[in-house]
mmCIF file of C-alpha atoms in Angstrom:
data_model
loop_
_atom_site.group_PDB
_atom_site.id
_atom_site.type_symbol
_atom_site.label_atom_id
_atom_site.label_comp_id
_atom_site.label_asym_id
_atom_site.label_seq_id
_atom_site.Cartn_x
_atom_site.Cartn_y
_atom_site.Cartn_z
ATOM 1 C CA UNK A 1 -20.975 1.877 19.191
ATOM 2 C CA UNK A 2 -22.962 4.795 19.933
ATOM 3 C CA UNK A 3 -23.667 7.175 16.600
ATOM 4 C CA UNK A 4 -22.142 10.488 17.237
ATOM 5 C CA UNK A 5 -23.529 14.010 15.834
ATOM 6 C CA UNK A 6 -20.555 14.034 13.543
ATOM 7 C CA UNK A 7 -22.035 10.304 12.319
ATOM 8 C CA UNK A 8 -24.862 11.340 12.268
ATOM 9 C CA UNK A 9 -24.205 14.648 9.670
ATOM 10 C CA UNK A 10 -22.108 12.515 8.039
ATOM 11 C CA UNK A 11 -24.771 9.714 7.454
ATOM 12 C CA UNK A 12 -27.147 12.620 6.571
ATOM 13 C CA UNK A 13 -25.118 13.644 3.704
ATOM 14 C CA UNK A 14 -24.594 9.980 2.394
ATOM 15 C CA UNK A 15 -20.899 10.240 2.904
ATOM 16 C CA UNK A 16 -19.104 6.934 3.488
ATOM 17 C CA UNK A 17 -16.688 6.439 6.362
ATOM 18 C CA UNK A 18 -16.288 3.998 9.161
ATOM 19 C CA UNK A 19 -15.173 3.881 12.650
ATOM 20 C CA UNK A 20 -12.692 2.676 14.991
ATOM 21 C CA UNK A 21 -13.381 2.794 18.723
ATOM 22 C CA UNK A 22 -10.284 2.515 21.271
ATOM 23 C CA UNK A 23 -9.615 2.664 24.866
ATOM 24 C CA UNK A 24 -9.254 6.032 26.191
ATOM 25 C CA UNK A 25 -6.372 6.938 28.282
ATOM 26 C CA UNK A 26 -7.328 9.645 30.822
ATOM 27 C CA UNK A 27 -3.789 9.849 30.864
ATOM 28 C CA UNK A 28 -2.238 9.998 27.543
ATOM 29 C CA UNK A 29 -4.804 11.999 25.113
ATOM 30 C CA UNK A 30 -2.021 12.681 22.867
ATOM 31 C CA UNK A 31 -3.254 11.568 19.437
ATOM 32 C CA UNK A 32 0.246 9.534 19.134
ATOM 33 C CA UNK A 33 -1.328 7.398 21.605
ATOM 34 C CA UNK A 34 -4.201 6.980 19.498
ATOM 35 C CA UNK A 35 -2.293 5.771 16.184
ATOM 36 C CA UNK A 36 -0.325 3.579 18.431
ATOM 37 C CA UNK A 37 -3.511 2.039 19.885
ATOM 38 C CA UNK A 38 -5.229 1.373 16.456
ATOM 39 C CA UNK A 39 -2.034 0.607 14.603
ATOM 40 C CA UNK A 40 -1.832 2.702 11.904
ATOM 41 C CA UNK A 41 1.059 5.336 10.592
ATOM 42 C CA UNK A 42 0.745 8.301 12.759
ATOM 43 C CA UNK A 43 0.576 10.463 9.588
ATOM 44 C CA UNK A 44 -3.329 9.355 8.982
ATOM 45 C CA UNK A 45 -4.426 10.327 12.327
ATOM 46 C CA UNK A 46 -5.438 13.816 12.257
ATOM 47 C CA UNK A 47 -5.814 15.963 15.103
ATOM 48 C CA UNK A 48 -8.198 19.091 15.217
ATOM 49 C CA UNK A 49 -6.829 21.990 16.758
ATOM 50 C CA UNK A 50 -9.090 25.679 17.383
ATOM 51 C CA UNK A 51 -7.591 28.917 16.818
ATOM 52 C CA UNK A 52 -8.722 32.466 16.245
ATOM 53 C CA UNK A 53 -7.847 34.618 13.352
ATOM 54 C CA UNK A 54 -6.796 38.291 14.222
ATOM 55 C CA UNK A 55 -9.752 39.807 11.805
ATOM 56 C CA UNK A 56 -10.875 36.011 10.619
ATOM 57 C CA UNK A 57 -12.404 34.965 14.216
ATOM 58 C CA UNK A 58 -12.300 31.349 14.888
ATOM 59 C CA UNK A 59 -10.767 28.772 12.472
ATOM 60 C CA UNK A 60 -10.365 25.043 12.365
ATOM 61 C CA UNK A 61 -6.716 23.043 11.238
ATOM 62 C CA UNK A 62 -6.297 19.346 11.036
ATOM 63 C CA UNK A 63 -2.913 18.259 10.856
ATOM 64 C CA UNK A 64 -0.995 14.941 11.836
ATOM 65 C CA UNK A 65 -0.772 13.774 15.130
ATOM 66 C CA UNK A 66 2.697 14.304 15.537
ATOM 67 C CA UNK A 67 2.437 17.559 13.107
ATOM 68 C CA UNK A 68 3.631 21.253 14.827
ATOM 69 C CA UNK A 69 1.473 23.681 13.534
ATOM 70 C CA UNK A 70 2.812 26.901 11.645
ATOM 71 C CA UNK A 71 0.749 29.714 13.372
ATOM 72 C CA UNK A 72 2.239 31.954 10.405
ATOM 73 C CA UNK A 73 1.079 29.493 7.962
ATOM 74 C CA UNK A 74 -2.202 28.664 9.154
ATOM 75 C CA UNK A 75 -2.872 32.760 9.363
ATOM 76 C CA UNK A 76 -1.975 33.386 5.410
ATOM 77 C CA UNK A 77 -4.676 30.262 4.625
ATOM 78 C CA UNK A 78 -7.652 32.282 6.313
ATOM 79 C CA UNK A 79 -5.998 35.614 4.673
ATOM 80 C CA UNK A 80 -5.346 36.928 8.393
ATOM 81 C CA UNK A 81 -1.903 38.722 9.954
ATOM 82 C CA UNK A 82 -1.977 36.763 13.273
ATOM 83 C CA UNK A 83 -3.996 33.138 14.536
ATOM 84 C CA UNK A 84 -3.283 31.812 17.977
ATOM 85 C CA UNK A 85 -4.438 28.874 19.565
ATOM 86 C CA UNK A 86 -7.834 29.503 22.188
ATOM 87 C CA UNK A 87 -7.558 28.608 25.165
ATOM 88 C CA UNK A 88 -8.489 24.820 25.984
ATOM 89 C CA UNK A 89 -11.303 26.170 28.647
ATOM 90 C CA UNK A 90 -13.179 28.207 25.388
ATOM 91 C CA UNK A 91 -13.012 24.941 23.207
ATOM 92 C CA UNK A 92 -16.468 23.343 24.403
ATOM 93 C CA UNK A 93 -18.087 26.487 24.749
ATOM 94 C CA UNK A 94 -17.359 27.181 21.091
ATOM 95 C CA UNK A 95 -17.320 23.879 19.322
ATOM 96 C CA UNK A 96 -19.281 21.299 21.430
ATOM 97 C CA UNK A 97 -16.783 19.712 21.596
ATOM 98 C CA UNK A 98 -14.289 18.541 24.223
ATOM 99 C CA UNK A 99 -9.743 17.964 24.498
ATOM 100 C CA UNK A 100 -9.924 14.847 23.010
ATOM 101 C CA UNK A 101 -12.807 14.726 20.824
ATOM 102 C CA UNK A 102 -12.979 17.640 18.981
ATOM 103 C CA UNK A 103 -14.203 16.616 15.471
ATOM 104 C CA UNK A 104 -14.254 18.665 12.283
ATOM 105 C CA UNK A 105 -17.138 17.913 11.477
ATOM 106 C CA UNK A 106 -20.602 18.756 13.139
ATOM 107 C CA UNK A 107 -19.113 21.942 15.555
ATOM 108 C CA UNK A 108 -21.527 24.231 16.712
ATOM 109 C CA UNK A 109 -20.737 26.518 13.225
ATOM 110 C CA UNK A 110 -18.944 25.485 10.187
ATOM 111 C CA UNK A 111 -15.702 27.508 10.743
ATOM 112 C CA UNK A 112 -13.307 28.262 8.270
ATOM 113 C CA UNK A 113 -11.412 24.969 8.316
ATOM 114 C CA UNK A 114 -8.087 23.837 6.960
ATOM 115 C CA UNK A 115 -6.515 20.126 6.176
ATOM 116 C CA UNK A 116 -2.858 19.674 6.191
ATOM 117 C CA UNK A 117 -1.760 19.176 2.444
ATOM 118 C CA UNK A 118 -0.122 15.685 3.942
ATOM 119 C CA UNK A 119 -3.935 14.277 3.978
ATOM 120 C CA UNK A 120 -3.426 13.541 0.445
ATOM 121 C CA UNK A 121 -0.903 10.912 0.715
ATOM 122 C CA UNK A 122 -3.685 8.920 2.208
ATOM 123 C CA UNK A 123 -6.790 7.273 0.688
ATOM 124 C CA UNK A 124 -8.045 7.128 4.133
ATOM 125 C CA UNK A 125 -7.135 9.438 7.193
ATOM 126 C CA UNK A 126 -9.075 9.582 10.986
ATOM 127 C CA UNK A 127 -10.532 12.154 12.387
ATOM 128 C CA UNK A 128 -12.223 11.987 15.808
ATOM 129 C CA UNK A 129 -15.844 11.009 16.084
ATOM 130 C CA UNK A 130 -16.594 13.458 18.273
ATOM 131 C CA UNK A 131 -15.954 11.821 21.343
ATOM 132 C CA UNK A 132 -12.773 10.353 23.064
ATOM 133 C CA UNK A 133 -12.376 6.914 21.869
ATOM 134 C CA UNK A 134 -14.006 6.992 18.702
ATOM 135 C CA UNK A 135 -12.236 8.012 15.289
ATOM 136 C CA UNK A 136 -14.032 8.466 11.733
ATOM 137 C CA UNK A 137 -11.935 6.934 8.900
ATOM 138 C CA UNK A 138 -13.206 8.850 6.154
ATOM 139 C CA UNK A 139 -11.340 9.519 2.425
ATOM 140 C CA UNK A 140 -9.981 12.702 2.529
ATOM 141 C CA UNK A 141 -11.665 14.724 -0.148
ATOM 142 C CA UNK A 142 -15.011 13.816 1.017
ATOM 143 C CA UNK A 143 -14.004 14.919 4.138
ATOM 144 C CA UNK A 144 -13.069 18.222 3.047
ATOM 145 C CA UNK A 145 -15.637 18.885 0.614
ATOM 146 C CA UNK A 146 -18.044 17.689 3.171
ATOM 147 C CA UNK A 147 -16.944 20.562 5.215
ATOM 148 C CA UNK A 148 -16.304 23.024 2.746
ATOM 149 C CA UNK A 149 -12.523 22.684 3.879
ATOM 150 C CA UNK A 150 -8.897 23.788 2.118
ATOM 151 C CA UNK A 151 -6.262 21.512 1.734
ATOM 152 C CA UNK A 152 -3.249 23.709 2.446
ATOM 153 C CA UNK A 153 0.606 23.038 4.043
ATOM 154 C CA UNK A 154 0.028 24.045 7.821
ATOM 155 C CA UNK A 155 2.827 22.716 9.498
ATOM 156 C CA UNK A 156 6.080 23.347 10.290
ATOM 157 C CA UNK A 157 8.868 21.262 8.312
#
């Protein structure tokens, strides 16, 4: 396994996690795939989606693989009128990161990020590694203080 800058941070800080690495489908990205491939309820697999905030400029949401994020939601969180999605050819420029393996942790800035509520449910959710194939299985509080996060309802019901 090779230690990823997310790890890495994370290691830093002293926070405890581990990892699960999988096979990478150049065909199926879809984070479904992912839960299916590890075996685990698809509601603990978190995927990390970019958007930009009207007034609030970019902002991060994690929400379950399967989830359907609330655009009107996710702008109330960062106090904004309006978020949309960026377009997937800005997402490495602005995180680091690529489709795939965009990780919460260790962007290029600490955005204003936000956690689906549902995290809670969980004493453990994943979160990519910051690469494809690799997840971080990490307790979601520590995640979120880790990150300076908000646990908030972001989806769509």
């Amino acid at each position: 396994m090779v230690k990823t800058n997310a790890m890495r941070m994370l290691d830093k800080a002293g926070i405890s996690y581990s990892t699960k690495e999988y096979e990478v489908d150049e065909n199926d990205l879809s984070g479904s795939h992912v839960a299916d491939l590890m075996g685990v309820d698809h509601g603990s697999i978190f995927k990390t989606l970019v958007l930009k905030g009207e007034k609030t400029g970019y902002l991060v949401c994690c929400i379950p693989v399967d989830g359907e994020l609330d655009l009107k939601k996710v702008a109330k969180a960062a106090g904004d009128k309006k978020a949309e999605m960026i377009p997937m050819k800005d997402l490495q420029g602005i995180t680091g990161y690529i489709r795939g393996g965009c990780s919460p942790v260790g962007m290029k800035k600490l955005f204003p990020t936000f956690i689906d509520e549902s995290a809670l449910k969980y004493p453990q959710i994943a979160v990519s590694g910051g690469v494809r194939g690799q997840q971080i299985i990490i307790d979601p509080q520590s995640l979120v203080d880790f990150i300076r996060g908000k646990f908030v309802n972001l989806m769509h019901i």
